[in-house]
Coordinates of C-alpha atoms in Angstrom, one line a residue:
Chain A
X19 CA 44.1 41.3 98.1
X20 CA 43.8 45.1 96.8
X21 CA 41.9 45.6 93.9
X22 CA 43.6 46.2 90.5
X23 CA 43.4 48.7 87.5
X24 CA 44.0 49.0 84.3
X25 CA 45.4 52.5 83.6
X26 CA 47.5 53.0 80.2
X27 CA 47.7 50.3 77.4
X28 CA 49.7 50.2 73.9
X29 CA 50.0 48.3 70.8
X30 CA 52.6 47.6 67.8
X31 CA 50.9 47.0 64.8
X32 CA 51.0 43.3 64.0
X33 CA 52.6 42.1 60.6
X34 CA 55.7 41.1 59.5
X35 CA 58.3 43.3 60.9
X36 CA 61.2 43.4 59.3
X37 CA 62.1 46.9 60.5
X38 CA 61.9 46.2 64.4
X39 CA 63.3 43.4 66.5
X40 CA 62.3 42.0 70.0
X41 CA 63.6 44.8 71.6
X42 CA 62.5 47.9 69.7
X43 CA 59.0 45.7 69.8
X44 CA 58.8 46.0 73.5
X45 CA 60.1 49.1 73.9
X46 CA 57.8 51.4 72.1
X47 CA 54.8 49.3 73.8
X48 CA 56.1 49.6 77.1
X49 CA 57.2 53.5 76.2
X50 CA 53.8 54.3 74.6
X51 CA 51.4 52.6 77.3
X52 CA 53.3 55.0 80.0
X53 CA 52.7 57.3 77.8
X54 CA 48.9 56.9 77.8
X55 CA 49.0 57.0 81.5
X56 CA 50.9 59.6 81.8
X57 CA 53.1 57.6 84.4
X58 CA 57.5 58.3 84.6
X59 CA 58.4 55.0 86.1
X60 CA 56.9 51.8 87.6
X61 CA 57.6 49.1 90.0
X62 CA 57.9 46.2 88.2
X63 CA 57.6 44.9 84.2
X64 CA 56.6 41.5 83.3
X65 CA 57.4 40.0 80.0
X66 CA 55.5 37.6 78.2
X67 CA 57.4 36.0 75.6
X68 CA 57.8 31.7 74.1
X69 CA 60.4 32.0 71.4
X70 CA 63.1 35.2 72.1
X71 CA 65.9 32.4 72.7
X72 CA 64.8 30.6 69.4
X73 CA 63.9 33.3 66.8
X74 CA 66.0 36.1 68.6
X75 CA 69.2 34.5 70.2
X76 CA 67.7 36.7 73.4
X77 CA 66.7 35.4 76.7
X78 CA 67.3 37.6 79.7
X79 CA 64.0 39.8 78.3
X80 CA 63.7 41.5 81.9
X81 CA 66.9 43.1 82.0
X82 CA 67.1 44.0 78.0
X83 CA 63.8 45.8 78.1
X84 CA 64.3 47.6 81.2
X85 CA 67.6 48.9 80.2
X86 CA 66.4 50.2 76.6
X87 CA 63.0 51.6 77.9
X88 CA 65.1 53.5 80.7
X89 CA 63.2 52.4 83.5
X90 CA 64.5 52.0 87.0
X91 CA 62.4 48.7 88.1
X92 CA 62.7 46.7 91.3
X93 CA 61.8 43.7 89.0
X94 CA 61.8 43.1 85.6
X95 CA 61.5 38.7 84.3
X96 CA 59.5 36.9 82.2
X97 CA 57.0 34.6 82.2
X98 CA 56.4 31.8 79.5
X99 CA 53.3 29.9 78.6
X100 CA 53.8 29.1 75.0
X101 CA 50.9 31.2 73.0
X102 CA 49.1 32.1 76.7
X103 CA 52.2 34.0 77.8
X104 CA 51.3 37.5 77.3
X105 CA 48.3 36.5 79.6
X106 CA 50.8 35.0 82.6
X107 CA 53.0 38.0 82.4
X108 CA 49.5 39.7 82.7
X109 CA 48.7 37.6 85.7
X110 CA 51.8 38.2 87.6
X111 CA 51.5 42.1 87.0
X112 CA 47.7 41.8 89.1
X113 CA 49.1 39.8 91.5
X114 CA 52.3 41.5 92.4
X115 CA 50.0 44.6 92.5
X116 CA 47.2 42.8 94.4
X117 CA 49.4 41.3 97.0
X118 CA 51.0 44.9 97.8
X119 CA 54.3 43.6 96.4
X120 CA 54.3 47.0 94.4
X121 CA 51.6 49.5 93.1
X122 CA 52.3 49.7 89.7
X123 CA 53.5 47.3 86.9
X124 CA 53.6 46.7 83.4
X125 CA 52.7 43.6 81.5
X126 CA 54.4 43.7 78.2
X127 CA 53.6 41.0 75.2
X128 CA 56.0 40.9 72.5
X129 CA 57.3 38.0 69.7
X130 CA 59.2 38.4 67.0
X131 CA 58.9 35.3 64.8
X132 CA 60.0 36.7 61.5
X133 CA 63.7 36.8 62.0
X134 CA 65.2 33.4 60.8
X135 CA 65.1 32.2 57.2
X136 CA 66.7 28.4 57.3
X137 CA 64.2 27.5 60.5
X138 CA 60.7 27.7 59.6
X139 CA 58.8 29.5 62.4
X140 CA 56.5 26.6 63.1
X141 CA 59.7 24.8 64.2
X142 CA 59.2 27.5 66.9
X143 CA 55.8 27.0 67.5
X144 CA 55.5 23.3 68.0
X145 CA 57.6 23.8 70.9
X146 CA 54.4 24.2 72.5
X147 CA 53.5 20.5 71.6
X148 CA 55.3 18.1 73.7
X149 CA 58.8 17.9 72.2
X150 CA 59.9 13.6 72.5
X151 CA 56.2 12.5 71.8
X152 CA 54.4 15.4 69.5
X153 CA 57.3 17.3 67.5
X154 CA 59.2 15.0 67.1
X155 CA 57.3 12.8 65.2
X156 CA 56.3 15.3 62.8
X157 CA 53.5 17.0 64.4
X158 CA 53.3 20.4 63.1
X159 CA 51.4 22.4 65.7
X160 CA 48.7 23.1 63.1
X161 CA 48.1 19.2 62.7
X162 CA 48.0 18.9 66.4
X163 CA 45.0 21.3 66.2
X164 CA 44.1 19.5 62.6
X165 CA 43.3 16.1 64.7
X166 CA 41.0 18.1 66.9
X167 CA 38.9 19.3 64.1
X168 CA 39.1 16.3 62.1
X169 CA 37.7 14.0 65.4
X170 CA 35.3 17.0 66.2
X171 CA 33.7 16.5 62.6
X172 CA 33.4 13.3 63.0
X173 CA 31.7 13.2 66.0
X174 CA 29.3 15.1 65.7
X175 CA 28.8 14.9 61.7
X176 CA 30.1 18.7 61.0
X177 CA 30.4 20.0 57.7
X178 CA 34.5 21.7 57.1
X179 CA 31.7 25.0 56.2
X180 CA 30.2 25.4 59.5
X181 CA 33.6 26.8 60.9
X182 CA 33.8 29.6 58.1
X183 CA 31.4 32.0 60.0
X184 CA 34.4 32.5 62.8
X185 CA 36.6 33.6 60.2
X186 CA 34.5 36.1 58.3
X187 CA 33.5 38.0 61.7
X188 CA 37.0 38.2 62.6
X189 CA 38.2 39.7 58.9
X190 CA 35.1 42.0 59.3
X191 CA 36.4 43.3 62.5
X192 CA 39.6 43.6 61.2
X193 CA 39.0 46.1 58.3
X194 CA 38.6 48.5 60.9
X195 CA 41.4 47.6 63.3
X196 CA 44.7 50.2 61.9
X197 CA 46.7 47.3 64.0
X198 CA 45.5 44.4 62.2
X199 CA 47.5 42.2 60.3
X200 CA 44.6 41.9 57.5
X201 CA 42.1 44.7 57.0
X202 CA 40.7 43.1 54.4
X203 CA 37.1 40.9 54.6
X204 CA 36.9 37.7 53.0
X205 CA 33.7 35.2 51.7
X206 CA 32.8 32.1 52.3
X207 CA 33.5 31.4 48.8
X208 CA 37.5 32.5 49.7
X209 CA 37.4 30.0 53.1
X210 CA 36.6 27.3 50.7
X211 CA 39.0 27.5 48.1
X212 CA 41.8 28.4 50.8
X213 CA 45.1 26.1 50.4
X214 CA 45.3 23.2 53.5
X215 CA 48.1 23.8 55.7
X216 CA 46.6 20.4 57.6
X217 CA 44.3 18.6 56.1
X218 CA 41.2 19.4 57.3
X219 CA 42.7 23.0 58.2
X220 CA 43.6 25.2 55.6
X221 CA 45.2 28.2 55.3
X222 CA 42.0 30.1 56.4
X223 CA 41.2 28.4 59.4
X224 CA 44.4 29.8 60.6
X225 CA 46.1 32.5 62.5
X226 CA 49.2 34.0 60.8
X227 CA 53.0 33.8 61.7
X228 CA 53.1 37.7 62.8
X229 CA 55.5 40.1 65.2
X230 CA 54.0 42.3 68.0
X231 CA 54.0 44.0 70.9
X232 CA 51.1 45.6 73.2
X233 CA 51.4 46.3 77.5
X234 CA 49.2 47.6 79.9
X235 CA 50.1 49.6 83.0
X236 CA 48.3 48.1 86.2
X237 CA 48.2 50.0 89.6
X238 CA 45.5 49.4 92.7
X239 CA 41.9 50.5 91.8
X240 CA 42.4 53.1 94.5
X241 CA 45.1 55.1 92.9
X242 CA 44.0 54.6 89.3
X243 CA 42.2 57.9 89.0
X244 CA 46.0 59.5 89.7
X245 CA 47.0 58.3 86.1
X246 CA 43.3 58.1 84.0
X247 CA 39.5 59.0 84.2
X248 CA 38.8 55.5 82.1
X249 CA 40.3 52.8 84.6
X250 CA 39.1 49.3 83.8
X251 CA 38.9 47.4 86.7
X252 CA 40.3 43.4 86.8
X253 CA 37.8 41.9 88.5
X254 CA 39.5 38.0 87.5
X255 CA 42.5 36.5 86.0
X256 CA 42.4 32.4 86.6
X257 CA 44.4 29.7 84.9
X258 CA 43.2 26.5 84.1
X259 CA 46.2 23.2 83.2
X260 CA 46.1 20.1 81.1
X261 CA 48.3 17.5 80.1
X262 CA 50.8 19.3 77.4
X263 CA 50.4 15.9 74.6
X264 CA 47.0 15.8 73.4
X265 CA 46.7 12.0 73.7
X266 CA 46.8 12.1 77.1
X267 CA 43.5 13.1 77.6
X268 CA 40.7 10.9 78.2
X269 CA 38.5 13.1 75.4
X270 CA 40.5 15.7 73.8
X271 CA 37.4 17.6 72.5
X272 CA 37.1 18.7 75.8
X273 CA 39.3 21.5 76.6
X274 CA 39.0 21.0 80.8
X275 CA 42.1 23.8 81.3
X276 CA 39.5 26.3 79.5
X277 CA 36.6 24.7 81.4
X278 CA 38.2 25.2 84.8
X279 CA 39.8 28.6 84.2
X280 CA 36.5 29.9 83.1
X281 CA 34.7 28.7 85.8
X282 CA 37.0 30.0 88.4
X283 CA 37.1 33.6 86.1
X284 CA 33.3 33.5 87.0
X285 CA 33.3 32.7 90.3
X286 CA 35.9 35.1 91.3
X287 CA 33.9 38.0 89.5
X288 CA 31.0 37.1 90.8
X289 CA 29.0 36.8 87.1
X290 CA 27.5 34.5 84.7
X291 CA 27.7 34.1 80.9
X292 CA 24.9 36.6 80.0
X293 CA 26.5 39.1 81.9
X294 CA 29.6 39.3 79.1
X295 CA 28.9 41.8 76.7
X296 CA 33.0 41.4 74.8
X297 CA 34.6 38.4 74.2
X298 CA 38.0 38.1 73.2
X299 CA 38.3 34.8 72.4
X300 CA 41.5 32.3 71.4
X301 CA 40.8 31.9 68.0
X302 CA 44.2 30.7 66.8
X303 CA 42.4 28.0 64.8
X304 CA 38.8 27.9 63.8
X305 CA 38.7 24.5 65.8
X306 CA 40.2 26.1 68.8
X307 CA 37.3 28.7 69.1
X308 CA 34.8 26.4 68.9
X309 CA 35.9 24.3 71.4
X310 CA 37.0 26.7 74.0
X311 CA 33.6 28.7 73.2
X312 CA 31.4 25.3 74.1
X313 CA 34.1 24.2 77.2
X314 CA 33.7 27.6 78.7
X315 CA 30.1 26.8 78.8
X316 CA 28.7 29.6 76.3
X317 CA 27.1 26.6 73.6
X318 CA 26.6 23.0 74.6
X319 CA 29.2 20.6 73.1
X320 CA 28.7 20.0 69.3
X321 CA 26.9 23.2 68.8
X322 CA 29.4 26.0 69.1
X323 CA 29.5 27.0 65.3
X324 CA 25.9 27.8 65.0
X325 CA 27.0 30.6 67.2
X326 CA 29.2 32.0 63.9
X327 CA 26.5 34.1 62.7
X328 CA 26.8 38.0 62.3
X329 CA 23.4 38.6 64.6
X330 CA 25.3 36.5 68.0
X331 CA 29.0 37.3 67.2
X332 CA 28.9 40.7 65.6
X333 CA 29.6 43.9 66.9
X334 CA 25.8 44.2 67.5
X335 CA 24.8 40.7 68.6
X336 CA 24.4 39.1 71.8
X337 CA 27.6 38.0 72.2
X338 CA 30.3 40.5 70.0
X339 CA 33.8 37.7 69.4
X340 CA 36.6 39.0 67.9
X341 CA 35.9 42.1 67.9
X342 CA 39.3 43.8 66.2
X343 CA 40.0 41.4 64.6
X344 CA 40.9 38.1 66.8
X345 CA 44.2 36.3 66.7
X346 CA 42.8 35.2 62.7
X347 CA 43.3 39.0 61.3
X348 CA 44.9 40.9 63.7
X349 CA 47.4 38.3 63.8
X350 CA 48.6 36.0 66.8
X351 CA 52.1 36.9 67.9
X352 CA 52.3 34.2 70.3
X353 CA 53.5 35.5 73.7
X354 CA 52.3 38.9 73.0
X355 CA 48.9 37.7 72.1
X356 CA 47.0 37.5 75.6
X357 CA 48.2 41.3 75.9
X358 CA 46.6 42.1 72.9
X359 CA 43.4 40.8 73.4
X360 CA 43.4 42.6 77.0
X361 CA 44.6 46.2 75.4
X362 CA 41.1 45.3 73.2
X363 CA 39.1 44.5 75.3
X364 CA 40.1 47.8 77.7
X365 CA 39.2 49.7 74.9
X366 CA 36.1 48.5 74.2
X367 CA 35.2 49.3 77.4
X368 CA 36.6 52.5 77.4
X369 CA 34.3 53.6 74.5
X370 CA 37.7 53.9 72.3
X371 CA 37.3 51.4 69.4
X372 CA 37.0 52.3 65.9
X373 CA 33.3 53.7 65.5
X374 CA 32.7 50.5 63.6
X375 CA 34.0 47.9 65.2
X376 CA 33.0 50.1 69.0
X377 CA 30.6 48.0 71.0
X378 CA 27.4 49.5 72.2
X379 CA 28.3 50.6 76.0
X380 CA 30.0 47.4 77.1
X381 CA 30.6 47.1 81.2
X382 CA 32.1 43.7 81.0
X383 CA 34.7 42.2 79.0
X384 CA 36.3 38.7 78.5
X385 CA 39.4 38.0 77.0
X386 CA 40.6 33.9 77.4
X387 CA 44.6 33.3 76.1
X388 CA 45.3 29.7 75.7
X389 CA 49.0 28.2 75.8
X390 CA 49.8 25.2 74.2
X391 CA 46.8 22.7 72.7
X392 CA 44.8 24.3 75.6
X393 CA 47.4 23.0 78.0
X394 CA 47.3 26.3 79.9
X395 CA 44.1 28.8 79.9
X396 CA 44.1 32.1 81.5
X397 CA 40.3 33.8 81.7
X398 CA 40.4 37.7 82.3
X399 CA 37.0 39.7 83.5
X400 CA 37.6 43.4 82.5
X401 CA 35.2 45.8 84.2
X402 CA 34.2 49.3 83.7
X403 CA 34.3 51.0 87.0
Chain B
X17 CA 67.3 15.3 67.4
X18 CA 70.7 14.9 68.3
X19 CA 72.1 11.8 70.3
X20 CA 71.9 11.8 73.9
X21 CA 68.4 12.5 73.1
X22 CA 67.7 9.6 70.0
X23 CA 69.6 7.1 73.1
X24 CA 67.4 7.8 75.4
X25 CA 64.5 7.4 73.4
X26 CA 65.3 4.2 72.1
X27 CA 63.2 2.1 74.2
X28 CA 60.0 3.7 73.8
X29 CA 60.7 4.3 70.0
X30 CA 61.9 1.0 69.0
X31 CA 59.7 -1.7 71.3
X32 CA 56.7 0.7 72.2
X33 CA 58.1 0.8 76.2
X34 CA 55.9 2.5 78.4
X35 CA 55.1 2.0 81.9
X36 CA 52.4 -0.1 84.5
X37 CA 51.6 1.1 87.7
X38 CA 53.0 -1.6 90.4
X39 CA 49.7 -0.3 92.9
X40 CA 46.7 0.1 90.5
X41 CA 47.9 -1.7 87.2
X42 CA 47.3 1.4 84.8
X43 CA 49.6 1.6 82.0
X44 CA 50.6 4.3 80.7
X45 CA 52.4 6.0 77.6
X46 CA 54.8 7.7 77.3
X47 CA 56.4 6.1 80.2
X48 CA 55.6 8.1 83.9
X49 CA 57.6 8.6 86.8
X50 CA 54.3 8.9 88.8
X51 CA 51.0 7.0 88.5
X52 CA 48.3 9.8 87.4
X53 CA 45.2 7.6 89.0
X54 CA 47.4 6.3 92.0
X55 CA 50.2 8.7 93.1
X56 CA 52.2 5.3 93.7
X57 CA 56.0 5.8 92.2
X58 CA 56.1 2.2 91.5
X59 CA 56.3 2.5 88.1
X60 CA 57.7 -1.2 85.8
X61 CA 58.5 -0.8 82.5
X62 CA 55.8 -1.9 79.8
X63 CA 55.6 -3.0 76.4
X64 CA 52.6 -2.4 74.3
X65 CA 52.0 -4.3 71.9
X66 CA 51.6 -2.2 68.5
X67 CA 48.0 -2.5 67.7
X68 CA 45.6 -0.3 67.7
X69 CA 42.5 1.9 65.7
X70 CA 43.2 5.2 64.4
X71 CA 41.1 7.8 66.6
X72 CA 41.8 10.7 64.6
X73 CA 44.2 12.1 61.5
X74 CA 45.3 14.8 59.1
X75 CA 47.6 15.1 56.0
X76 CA 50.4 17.5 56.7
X77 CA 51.2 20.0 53.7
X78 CA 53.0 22.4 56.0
X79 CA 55.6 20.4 57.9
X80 CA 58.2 21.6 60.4
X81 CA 61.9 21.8 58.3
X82 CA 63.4 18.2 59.5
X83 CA 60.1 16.8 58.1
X84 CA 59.9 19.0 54.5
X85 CA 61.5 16.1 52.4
X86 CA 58.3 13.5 53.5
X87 CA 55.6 15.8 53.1
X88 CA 52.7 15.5 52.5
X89 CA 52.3 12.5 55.2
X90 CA 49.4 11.9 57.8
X91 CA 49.7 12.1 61.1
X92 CA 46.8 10.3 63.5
X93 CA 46.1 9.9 66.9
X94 CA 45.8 6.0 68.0
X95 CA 43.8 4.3 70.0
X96 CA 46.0 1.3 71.0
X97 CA 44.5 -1.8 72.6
X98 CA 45.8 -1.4 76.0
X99 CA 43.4 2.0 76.4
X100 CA 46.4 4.4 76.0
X101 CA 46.5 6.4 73.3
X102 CA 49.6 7.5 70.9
X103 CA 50.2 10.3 68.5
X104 CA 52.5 8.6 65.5
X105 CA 53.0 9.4 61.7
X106 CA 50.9 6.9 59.6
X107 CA 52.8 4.8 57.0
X108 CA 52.3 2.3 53.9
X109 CA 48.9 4.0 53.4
X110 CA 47.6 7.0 50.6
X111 CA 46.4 9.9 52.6
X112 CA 42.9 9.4 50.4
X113 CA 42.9 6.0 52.5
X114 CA 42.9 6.4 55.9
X115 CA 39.9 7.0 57.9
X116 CA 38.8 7.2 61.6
X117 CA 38.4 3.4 63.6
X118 CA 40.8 2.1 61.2
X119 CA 43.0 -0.7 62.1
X120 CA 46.4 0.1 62.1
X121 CA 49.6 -1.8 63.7
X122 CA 53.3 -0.2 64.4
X123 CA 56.1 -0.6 62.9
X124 CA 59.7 0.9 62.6
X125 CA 60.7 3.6 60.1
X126 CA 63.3 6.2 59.5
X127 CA 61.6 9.0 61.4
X128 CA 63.6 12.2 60.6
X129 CA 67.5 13.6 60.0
X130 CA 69.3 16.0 61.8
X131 CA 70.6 17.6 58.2
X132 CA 72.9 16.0 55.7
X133 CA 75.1 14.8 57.8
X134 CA 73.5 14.8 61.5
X135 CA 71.9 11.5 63.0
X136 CA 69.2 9.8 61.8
X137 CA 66.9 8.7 64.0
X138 CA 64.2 6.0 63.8
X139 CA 61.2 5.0 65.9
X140 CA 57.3 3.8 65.6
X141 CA 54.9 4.6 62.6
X142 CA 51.8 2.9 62.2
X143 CA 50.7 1.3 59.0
X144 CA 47.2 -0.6 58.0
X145 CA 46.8 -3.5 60.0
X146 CA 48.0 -6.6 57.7
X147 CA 46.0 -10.6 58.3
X148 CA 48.2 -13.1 57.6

């Protein structure tokens, strides 16, 4: 397999856009990442993207893109993992690159949830839940993630406050992040008195509904310096799977898809934990960060939120999370999420964040994209060559 | 839901139907066409028997549209007797009263509409477990 770079990235602010749809979304990400690497046309475009035939009437992505970004591709289809989706279209770009398929590609993330008013969007969402046994019983996909909190605080005798530390970093971030959804900070005092969405998450704990778009442009390590002098090399991008219905699992509050993709991420790159110095994380729900941040190994189980202190998590610690913002304030448009967090994470590495939010010289990066209640992980190890 | 799909469902939503393996014995819900321990495809069809402890919960304030005209109501993962576990609405019960390693035991409710005039379909809930 040839080694893969990434050489041009873009992102869509995230909100509520009421101005763009799906393909106006796309198009200015996939038009401006060229753009940044200063590239006419590529090979092939991947498309992650859950709820286009929902919320936007729209399947067929590959060929509605393509046409209205005016490229002339061999290939263009997308891939679907519910919220992990803009990861697999990711995935598919390295290996259609790696395998010598083609030498350059785009991955392009986009969702546009805002565009129905008699459907609410988490009608959308929950489609990520299994349908006949999770949905459609009335399981939101916030109370899905609700029961993992509620069981985790039980176990191991949790107060609803330890979580709150997550949050604030990520709002911190934020303020300095011109694509956030909120740049504003909150207090603990504010995570407290937020409204419950599902009881014991409230409104806080949460991601919000959003729309977005972000791509990268991927060629072979050994052409990269053609289209950039910052390439950011891919050194892994593994999946891990679990059962898609939560009570199937012998002990839900152990994520093994985020276990195994993790593992496999560090095998394949060749590092250990210590050796991260960014982490994007999936922090769609306070809940979800904590257990993916103890299941990939970086606390023991039980102990992940006394990692949510500003001297480990913030931009200065040991172990910078979040660092523009996460999927809680820069806002988690599903499929384009995992594309996001990997146009981040490049740019942390690239020395191009906000002065604020910049990590101090950062080699290697780690951005994890979770589908589904952690049903379907994708780990990425971004390197500075 | 609309009806090919409330049909189909009806065993599994009205009597609990999963399945054992014919090989190893494990049962299993929702029903599989394929053991997970085993790999045998000798699946029979299995009833549970509705009883169970609640494993974890949560009150829903934020409910997908079919559900807006019930909300709040608490949703809970269950531990049922046979070792399978089942995700259900809770019923009969104030939110304020449920708690984890309760004893709870199913029975059938109106589960949601398909609009004013679509189908409406029923299936399992779980409620306090009642001595007689």
């Amino acid at each position: 397999m040839r080694k893969v770079a990434i050489v041009g990235l873009a992102q869509v602010p995230v909100k509520e856009n009421w101005t763009n749809g799906l393909r106006e979304l796309a198009v200015t990400a996939v038009l401006d990442a060229m753009d940044d690497a200063d590239i006419k046309n590529v090979d092939a475009l991947y498309i992650g993207n859950m709820l286009g035939s929902n919320f936007s009437d729209q399947s067929n992505l590959g060929a509605l893109i393509s046409e209205n970004a005016a490229l002339d591709v061999n290939e263009a289809v997308t891939v679907e993992a519910a919220c992990g989706s803009g990861s697999a279209a990711f995935r598919q770009a390295v290996l259609a690159v790696a395998s010598g398929t083609v030498d350059t590609a785009i991955a392009v993330g986009v969702e546009k949830l805002t565009e129905y008013s008699e459907v609410s969007p988490a009608n959308g969402l929950a489609t990520a839940a299994d349908a006949d046994y999770e949905a459609a019983m009335g399981l939101s996909f916030v109370s899905i993630n609700a029961l993992l909190m509620r069981r985790y605080m039980h176990e191991y005798k949790c107060d609803k406050n330890n979580f709150a530390g997550f949050v604030i970093n990520a709002h911190k971030n934020a303020v300095h992040n011109k694509n956030a959804m909120f740049q504003s900070a909150i207090t603990e005092a504010n995570y407290n008195k937020a409204k419950m969405i599902a009881d014991p998450i409230n409104l806080l704990d949460s991601s919000p509904i959003s729309d977005g778009a972000a791509a990268v442009v991927i060629t072979t390590a050994d052409k990269a310096s053609q289209y950039t002098n910052k390439p950011v090399l891919v050194t892994a991008c593994e999946v891990g799977m679990d059962t898609i219905a939560l009570s199937r699992r012998a002990n839900p509050l152990r994520l093994k898809a985020v276990e195994n993709s993790t593992a496999r991420a560090f095998q394949v790159a060749g590092i250990k934990h210590q050796d991260i110095d960014v982490l994007e994380a999936h922090d769609a729900f306070s809940i979800m960060t904590t257990l993916a941040l103890e299941a990939a190994g970086f606390a023991e189980f039980g102990k992940a939120t006394q990692l949510a202190k500003e001297d480990i998590i913030g931009i200065n610690g040991r172990l910078p999370l979040s660092t523009f913002g996460g999927l809680k304030a820069r806002g988690h448009p599903v499929g384009a999420t995992g594309l996001y967090q990997i146009v981040e994470a490049t740019l942390q590495l690239r020395n191009e964040a906000p002065d604020a939010i910049q990590v101090p010289e950062p080699r290697r990066a780690m951005t994890q994209n979770i589908g589904g209640s952690a049903s379907f992980v994708i780990t990425n190890i971004l390197e500075r060559i | 839901m609309d009806i090919p799909r409330v049909w189909r469902l009806i065993p599994q939503r009205y009597r609990l139907e999963g399945t054992q393996c014919s090989n190893c014995d494990a049962i299993q819900f929702p029903p599989m066409m394929i053991c997970p321990e085993c790999k045998s495809r000798n699946q029979k069809p299995y009833n549970l028997n509705g009883k169970g402890k609640v494993y974890s919960y949560s009150t829903v304030y934020a409910p997908l549209t079919q559900f807006e005209d019930m909300a709040p109501y608490v949703v809970a993962l269950i531990d049922l007797k046979e070792g399978t576990r089942i995700t259900a609405q809770l019923t009969d019960v104030a939110p304020a009263d449920v708690n984890i390693g309760m004893d709870v035991e199913m029975v059938i409710r109106k589960i949601s509409e398909r609009g004013s005039n679509g189908v409406i379909s029923y299936g399992y809930k779980f409620r306090p477990l009642i001595d007689f």
